[in-house]
């Protein structure tokens, strides 16, 4: 009878379980709550901490406002930063696909010791942190006359998107049987033709995942962008928001939080769709 | 993998050039191994040029003294000797180890807990997962800016909460980022907040691969909840836990943006990590050589972790 719990104990277990989950949820999202509240509060409702104890900071005490959004879009360079980020992101995605698709395919099909060694090696290069290389890169960027240019980022971001995307793509290509391209080649296709006509159309979900992850890696990147870009007009979102939206000693918290919120929402939504693929790719080899 | 004998036999064209026929470049290129290496060459060259070369250049820089806009002079181990004698460098080293150890343990324990509660069935599980993932998904810099506002001594969320429940008097709330000990605690807290979902969701993926039959047979053998966890679940989870932990150690040890945005290394270097220290020496004060040396000082740790990881991956 050990396996059957009494009703009381079962209820208690459910309560503890639900409470734990609620705790984790609260811990995860309370900063976002603060972000949302701040983004839409009037300044008179926002900056009263020191003067009025009766004031409840967690609710809207006076009606919400869109002023902070108006400032963000009208009086800051936020949209320019978004455009810069998007430009860098799209070019980097293009370069990444060009390098990572052939590499991922080859690693998936290369059997034997060298194929395995190389794929582990490429995965390891993803783990080389940017904080290790930004100083030599800063010299190299200025030698190439690319300092303060978005092209420096275009050139250097593939150093982390290519290894990561190659690894992910390798996983996808491995899940496609060799017969896919071999039957096409028996029918007279060249290998490139077979890949183009048979393998790639079947890998659209994988390619899409790679595009999304390369883009999010670009949006996330901070160290290189901070080091190479100095003028405010050329900044990316991840550097512009923390470094240049803060004016003098006064924090424009409303607009700052609005910028964080607006940048985060699309990423969060898209990411959620692709997360399972990411985890599957990441744990390849760890889970058998 | 695909070892269909019929197809194996049906692909002579992709194999070695049949004997007796003249060598043809086209056919040679179509061979799988040749083709693969050809396709691998551009990315490998790219990585060599853009990771290998900068790394070597960084090593070179660490041996020279190179103030901004002046020619470099070779100083041998001078930069490393200077670092060795620099109290702030040692503080950054100590901070980095403390920060990495505390944050990793918290994330691992919390993530394991998160995975275990998420492994059960309950309503709105999909939505719960999406919410729990938010900290990991949102760009670190942006969430860190939000945390800066949360920690604000006068009007931030934490001190307003304390005031709201009458735990502190007006304007007497702790200075979360201004007090050396609290600042370190805050930095660890934010890193844990951000990395927890990564541990939780990845360990959950590992949990889901454990067959139910194993649990059932363990139950029949009389194993209680704890025994099942300790002797069935945990050993089977070890590969995932290992991968996720080594990954996290690297990214935590080399963390830069969190500290740079939240505290800038302050107060009085109390939260300086090796990466932020290297930046402040190399970029802010323009001593490229010494900055490179400080960055290179992180390499041994990376090397050890990568070695552990690669030997483990090869064994698996």
GROMACS .gro file of C-alpha atoms in nm, chain B:
model
  316
  289UNK     CA    1   2.287   0.584  -4.037
  290UNK     CA    2   2.191   0.484  -4.387
  291UNK     CA    3   2.346   0.157  -4.483
  292UNK     CA    4   2.093   0.036  -4.732
  293UNK     CA    5   2.288  -0.230  -4.926
  294UNK     CA    6   2.088  -0.178  -5.243
  295UNK     CA    7   2.166   0.191  -5.253
  296UNK     CA    8   2.525   0.135  -5.147
  297UNK     CA    9   2.562  -0.083  -5.453
  298UNK     CA   10   2.380   0.164  -5.671
  299UNK     CA   11   2.618   0.451  -5.622
  300UNK     CA   12   2.939   0.364  -5.797
  301UNK     CA   13   2.946   0.709  -5.949
  302UNK     CA   14   2.995   0.866  -5.609
  303UNK     CA   15   3.268   0.623  -5.512
  304UNK     CA   16   3.619   0.589  -5.644
  305UNK     CA   17   3.679   0.655  -6.009
  306UNK     CA   18   3.640   0.318  -6.180
  307UNK     CA   19   3.969   0.172  -6.290
  308UNK     CA   20   4.067   0.201  -6.651
  309UNK     CA   21   3.891   0.529  -6.711
  310UNK     CA   22   4.078   0.854  -6.749
  311UNK     CA   23   4.077   1.087  -6.452
  312UNK     CA   24   3.793   1.334  -6.469
  313UNK     CA   25   3.789   1.640  -6.248
  314UNK     CA   26   3.412   1.647  -6.237
  315UNK     CA   27   3.381   1.294  -6.109
  316UNK     CA   28   3.656   1.344  -5.860
  317UNK     CA   29   3.476   1.650  -5.723
  318UNK     CA   30   3.154   1.453  -5.690
  319UNK     CA   31   3.309   1.204  -5.449
  320UNK     CA   32   3.163   1.245  -5.107
  321UNK     CA   33   3.484   1.296  -4.910
  322UNK     CA   34   3.635   1.533  -5.165
  323UNK     CA   35   3.316   1.730  -5.191
  324UNK     CA   36   3.280   1.754  -4.814
  325UNK     CA   37   3.632   1.880  -4.763
  326UNK     CA   38   3.586   2.130  -5.041
  327UNK     CA   39   3.272   2.261  -4.876
  328UNK     CA   40   3.442   2.275  -4.540
  329UNK     CA   41   3.739   2.475  -4.656
  330UNK     CA   42   3.584   2.826  -4.672
  331UNK     CA   43   3.428   2.815  -4.322
  332UNK     CA   44   3.744   2.665  -4.174
  333UNK     CA   45   3.960   2.929  -4.337
  334UNK     CA   46   3.722   3.197  -4.215
  335UNK     CA   47   3.734   3.070  -3.858
  336UNK     CA   48   4.111   3.037  -3.874
  337UNK     CA   49   4.148   3.392  -4.002
  338UNK     CA   50   3.895   3.548  -3.768
  339UNK     CA   51   3.948   3.345  -3.451
  340UNK     CA   52   4.295   3.196  -3.481
  341UNK     CA   53   4.469   3.507  -3.605
  342UNK     CA   54   4.314   3.751  -3.353
  343UNK     CA   55   4.399   3.511  -3.075
  344UNK     CA   56   4.764   3.499  -3.182
  345UNK     CA   57   4.761   3.874  -3.226
  346UNK     CA   58   4.626   3.904  -2.871
  347UNK     CA   59   4.914   3.691  -2.746
  348UNK     CA   60   5.155   3.920  -2.932
  349UNK     CA   61   4.990   4.230  -2.785
  350UNK     CA   62   5.030   4.092  -2.434
  351UNK     CA   63   5.408   4.104  -2.479
  352UNK     CA   64   5.428   4.465  -2.592
  353UNK     CA   65   5.361   4.800  -2.442
  354UNK     CA   66   5.140   4.988  -2.676
  355UNK     CA   67   4.989   5.316  -2.565
  356UNK     CA   68   4.728   5.458  -2.803
  357UNK     CA   69   4.877   5.615  -3.119
  358UNK     CA   70   5.234   5.524  -3.033
  359UNK     CA   71   5.458   5.251  -3.168
  360UNK     CA   72   5.478   4.927  -2.976
  361UNK     CA   73   5.780   4.828  -2.770
  362UNK     CA   74   5.853   4.472  -2.669
  363UNK     CA   75   5.841   4.431  -2.292
  364UNK     CA   76   5.852   4.054  -2.257
  365UNK     CA   77   5.654   3.940  -1.957
  366UNK     CA   78   5.633   4.298  -1.829
  367UNK     CA   79   5.257   4.319  -1.866
  368UNK     CA   80   5.204   3.995  -1.679
  369UNK     CA   81   5.440   4.106  -1.403
  370UNK     CA   82   5.246   4.430  -1.374
  371UNK     CA   83   4.923   4.235  -1.349
  372UNK     CA   84   5.072   4.003  -1.088
  373UNK     CA   85   5.153   4.306  -0.874
  374UNK     CA   86   4.817   4.470  -0.931
  375UNK     CA   87   4.581   4.433  -0.637
  376UNK     CA   88   4.278   4.519  -0.850
  377UNK     CA   89   4.360   4.237  -1.091
  378UNK     CA   90   4.367   3.987  -0.804
  379UNK     CA   91   4.043   4.126  -0.673
  380UNK     CA   92   3.890   4.077  -1.018
  381UNK     CA   93   4.018   3.718  -1.025
  382UNK     CA   94   3.872   3.646  -0.683
  383UNK     CA   95   3.545   3.816  -0.778
  384UNK     CA   96   3.522   3.613  -1.098
  385UNK     CA   97   3.564   3.283  -0.915
  386UNK     CA   98   3.317   3.378  -0.642
  387UNK     CA   99   3.066   3.504  -0.895
  388UNK     CA  100   3.096   3.196  -1.118
  389UNK     CA  101   3.081   2.946  -0.832
  390UNK     CA  102   2.784   3.103  -0.655
  391UNK     CA  103   2.582   3.166  -0.969
  392UNK     CA  104   2.649   2.820  -1.113
  393UNK     CA  105   2.546   2.639  -0.794
  394UNK     CA  106   2.230   2.849  -0.765
  395UNK     CA  107   2.137   2.793  -1.128
  396UNK     CA  108   2.205   2.422  -1.111
  397UNK     CA  109   2.004   2.361  -0.794
  398UNK     CA  110   1.723   2.593  -0.903
  399UNK     CA  111   1.721   2.455  -1.255
  400UNK     CA  112   1.697   2.099  -1.131
  401UNK     CA  113   1.404   2.202  -0.914
  402UNK     CA  114   1.240   2.384  -1.202
  403UNK     CA  115   1.282   2.081  -1.430
  404UNK     CA  116   1.134   1.845  -1.170
  405UNK     CA  117   0.820   2.053  -1.114
  406UNK     CA  118   0.783   2.114  -1.487
  407UNK     CA  119   0.806   1.741  -1.555
  408UNK     CA  120   0.462   1.682  -1.404
  409UNK     CA  121   0.133   1.740  -1.579
  410UNK     CA  122  -0.068   2.047  -1.495
  411UNK     CA  123  -0.289   2.301  -1.665
  412UNK     CA  124  -0.133   2.580  -1.875
  413UNK     CA  125   0.198   2.399  -1.888
  414UNK     CA  126   0.288   2.547  -2.227
  415UNK     CA  127   0.225   2.900  -2.109
  416UNK     CA  128   0.416   2.839  -1.788
  417UNK     CA  129   0.715   2.723  -1.987
  418UNK     CA  130   0.702   3.033  -2.206
  419UNK     CA  131   0.689   3.260  -1.900
  420UNK     CA  132   0.972   3.080  -1.724
  421UNK     CA  133   1.188   3.117  -2.032
  422UNK     CA  134   1.149   3.493  -2.062
  423UNK     CA  135   1.459   3.589  -1.860
  424UNK     CA  136   1.677   3.375  -2.082
  425UNK     CA  137   1.528   3.498  -2.408
  426UNK     CA  138   1.527   3.872  -2.356
  427UNK     CA  139   1.858   4.034  -2.455
  428UNK     CA  140   2.076   4.043  -2.144
  429UNK     CA  141   2.165   4.407  -2.175
  430UNK     CA  142   1.802   4.513  -2.181
  431UNK     CA  143   1.694   4.304  -1.884
  432UNK     CA  144   2.000   4.427  -1.698
  433UNK     CA  145   1.892   4.786  -1.755
  434UNK     CA  146   1.558   4.691  -1.603
  435UNK     CA  147   1.737   4.539  -1.303
  436UNK     CA  148   1.930   4.859  -1.258
  437UNK     CA  149   1.599   5.035  -1.218
  438UNK     CA  150   1.473   4.763  -0.982
  439UNK     CA  151   1.780   4.813  -0.762
  440UNK     CA  152   1.747   5.193  -0.760
  441UNK     CA  153   1.789   5.294  -0.395
  442UNK     CA  154   1.513   5.557  -0.377
  443UNK     CA  155   1.252   5.457  -0.631
  444UNK     CA  156   1.345   5.105  -0.737
  445UNK     CA  157   1.111   4.812  -0.697
  446UNK     CA  158   1.305   4.639  -0.418
  447UNK     CA  159   1.327   4.933  -0.186
  448UNK     CA  160   0.971   5.037  -0.264
  449UNK     CA  161   0.864   4.687  -0.164
  450UNK     CA  162   1.060   4.710   0.160
  451UNK     CA  163   0.908   5.050   0.228
  452UNK     CA  164   0.562   4.928   0.138
  453UNK     CA  165   0.580   4.657   0.403
  454UNK     CA  166   0.737   4.898   0.651
  455UNK     CA  167   1.059   4.698   0.662
  456UNK     CA  168   1.267   5.008   0.610
  457UNK     CA  169   1.202   5.375   0.662
  458UNK     CA  170   1.182   5.622   0.380
  459UNK     CA  171   1.513   5.662   0.200
  460UNK     CA  172   1.681   5.417   0.435
  461UNK     CA  173   1.662   5.120   0.202
  462UNK     CA  174   1.984   4.936   0.130
  463UNK     CA  175   2.199   5.062  -0.154
  464UNK     CA  176   2.187   4.743  -0.361
  465UNK     CA  177   2.454   4.846  -0.606
  466UNK     CA  178   2.642   5.088  -0.382
  467UNK     CA  179   2.746   4.856  -0.101
  468UNK     CA  180   3.036   4.623  -0.198
  469UNK     CA  181   2.885   4.303  -0.055
  470UNK     CA  182   2.531   4.376  -0.169
  471UNK     CA  183   2.653   4.470  -0.516
  472UNK     CA  184   2.815   4.127  -0.555
  473UNK     CA  185   2.497   3.962  -0.426
  474UNK     CA  186   2.293   4.165  -0.675
  475UNK     CA  187   2.515   4.073  -0.967
  476UNK     CA  188   2.494   3.704  -0.873
  477UNK     CA  189   2.117   3.734  -0.836
  478UNK     CA  190   2.072   3.883  -1.183
  479UNK     CA  191   2.297   3.623  -1.343
  480UNK     CA  192   2.104   3.347  -1.169
  481UNK     CA  193   1.773   3.497  -1.276
  482UNK     CA  194   1.887   3.503  -1.636
  483UNK     CA  195   2.050   3.160  -1.653
  484UNK     CA  196   1.801   2.959  -1.447
  485UNK     CA  197   1.562   2.884  -1.736
  486UNK     CA  198   1.849   2.755  -1.948
  487UNK     CA  199   1.927   2.494  -1.683
  488UNK     CA  200   1.561   2.423  -1.613
  489UNK     CA  201   1.448   2.369  -1.971
  490UNK     CA  202   1.754   2.172  -2.078
  491UNK     CA  203   1.739   1.942  -1.777
  492UNK     CA  204   1.367   1.902  -1.844
  493UNK     CA  205   1.450   1.786  -2.197
  494UNK     CA  206   1.681   1.530  -2.037
  495UNK     CA  207   1.411   1.419  -1.791
  496UNK     CA  208   1.169   1.358  -2.074
  497UNK     CA  209   1.402   1.105  -2.234
  498UNK     CA  210   1.398   0.881  -1.927
  499UNK     CA  211   1.158   0.595  -2.005
  500UNK     CA  212   0.859   0.559  -1.775
  501UNK     CA  213   0.917   0.184  -1.750
  502UNK     CA  214   1.238   0.246  -1.557
  503UNK     CA  215   1.047   0.445  -1.298
  504UNK     CA  216   0.773   0.187  -1.280
  505UNK     CA  217   1.010  -0.103  -1.230
  506UNK     CA  218   1.197   0.094  -0.964
  507UNK     CA  219   0.866   0.156  -0.788
  508UNK     CA  220   0.779  -0.213  -0.805
  509UNK     CA  221   1.117  -0.290  -0.655
  510UNK     CA  222   1.013  -0.076  -0.361
  511UNK     CA  223   1.204   0.244  -0.431
  512UNK     CA  224   1.050   0.555  -0.275
  513UNK     CA  225   1.043   0.900  -0.435
  514UNK     CA  226   1.386   0.995  -0.306
  515UNK     CA  227   1.545   0.663  -0.399
  516UNK     CA  228   1.401   0.684  -0.750
  517UNK     CA  229   1.542   1.034  -0.788
  518UNK     CA  230   1.879   0.945  -0.641
  519UNK     CA  231   1.939   0.611  -0.814
  520UNK     CA  232   1.741   0.635  -1.139
  521UNK     CA  233   1.678   0.997  -1.240
  522UNK     CA  234   2.000   1.162  -1.132
  523UNK     CA  235   2.245   0.914  -1.289
  524UNK     CA  236   2.055   0.927  -1.617
  525UNK     CA  237   2.055   1.306  -1.608
  526UNK     CA  238   2.428   1.336  -1.550
  527UNK     CA  239   2.523   1.383  -1.919
  528UNK     CA  240   2.278   1.672  -1.962
  529UNK     CA  241   2.374   1.825  -1.630
  530UNK     CA  242   2.740   1.803  -1.723
  531UNK     CA  243   2.695   1.973  -2.060
  532UNK     CA  244   2.470   2.247  -1.930
  533UNK     CA  245   2.699   2.319  -1.635
  534UNK     CA  246   3.021   2.341  -1.833
  535UNK     CA  247   2.846   2.563  -2.083
  536UNK     CA  248   2.721   2.789  -1.812
  537UNK     CA  249   3.057   2.801  -1.635
  538UNK     CA  250   3.221   2.934  -1.950
  539UNK     CA  251   2.959   3.199  -2.015
  540UNK     CA  252   2.947   3.305  -1.652
  541UNK     CA  253   3.323   3.315  -1.606
  542UNK     CA  254   3.364   3.532  -1.916
  543UNK     CA  255   3.061   3.748  -1.844
  544UNK     CA  256   3.099   4.112  -1.927
  545UNK     CA  257   2.777   4.287  -2.017
  546UNK     CA  258   2.591   4.216  -1.694
  547UNK     CA  259   2.854   4.377  -1.473
  548UNK     CA  260   2.942   4.649  -1.723
  549UNK     CA  261   2.581   4.769  -1.742
  550UNK     CA  262   2.476   4.706  -1.382
  551UNK     CA  263   2.770   4.830  -1.175
  552UNK     CA  264   3.056   4.910  -1.413
  553UNK     CA  265   3.273   4.699  -1.181
  554UNK     CA  266   3.207   4.918  -0.879
  555UNK     CA  267   3.170   5.013  -0.606
  556UNK     CA  268   3.546   5.032  -0.554
  557UNK     CA  269   3.608   4.734  -0.787
  558UNK     CA  270   3.392   4.509  -0.568
  559UNK     CA  271   3.218   4.357  -0.871
  560UNK     CA  272   3.496   4.384  -1.128
  561UNK     CA  273   3.524   4.058  -1.319
  562UNK     CA  274   3.831   3.965  -1.519
  563UNK     CA  275   3.653   4.058  -1.841
  564UNK     CA  276   3.539   4.400  -1.723
  565UNK     CA  277   3.882   4.461  -1.576
  566UNK     CA  278   4.047   4.373  -1.909
  567UNK     CA  279   3.810   4.613  -2.081
  568UNK     CA  280   3.878   4.897  -1.842
  569UNK     CA  281   4.255   4.851  -1.872
  570UNK     CA  282   4.265   4.780  -2.244
  571UNK     CA  283   3.994   5.010  -2.375
  572UNK     CA  284   3.911   5.276  -2.120
  573UNK     CA  285   4.271   5.351  -2.024
  574UNK     CA  286   4.407   5.247  -2.363
  575UNK     CA  287   4.676   5.005  -2.243
  576UNK     CA  288   4.620   4.743  -2.509
  577UNK     CA  289   4.913   4.525  -2.400
  578UNK     CA  290   4.812   4.501  -2.038
  579UNK     CA  291   4.446   4.456  -2.134
  580UNK     CA  292   4.540   4.166  -2.361
  581UNK     CA  293   4.742   4.011  -2.081
  582UNK     CA  294   4.443   4.039  -1.848
  583UNK     CA  295   4.215   3.877  -2.106
  584UNK     CA  296   4.465   3.599  -2.167
  585UNK     CA  297   4.474   3.530  -1.795
  586UNK     CA  298   4.126   3.382  -1.841
  587UNK     CA  299   4.247   3.127  -2.097
  588UNK     CA  300   4.363   2.856  -1.853
  589UNK     CA  301   4.012   2.827  -1.713
  590UNK     CA  302   3.862   2.807  -2.061
  591UNK     CA  303   4.119   2.545  -2.155
  592UNK     CA  304   4.043   2.326  -1.856
  593UNK     CA  305   3.668   2.341  -1.911
  594UNK     CA  306   3.697   2.275  -2.284
  595UNK     CA  307   3.927   1.978  -2.219
  596UNK     CA  308   3.682   1.833  -1.970
  597UNK     CA  309   3.401   1.885  -2.215
  598UNK     CA  310   3.572   1.736  -2.518
  599UNK     CA  311   3.689   1.428  -2.333
  600UNK     CA  312   3.336   1.385  -2.204
  601UNK     CA  313   3.171   1.432  -2.544
  602UNK     CA  314   3.410   1.182  -2.699
  603UNK     CA  315   3.335   0.928  -2.429
  604UNK     CA  316   2.958   0.966  -2.467
   0.00000   0.00000   0.00000
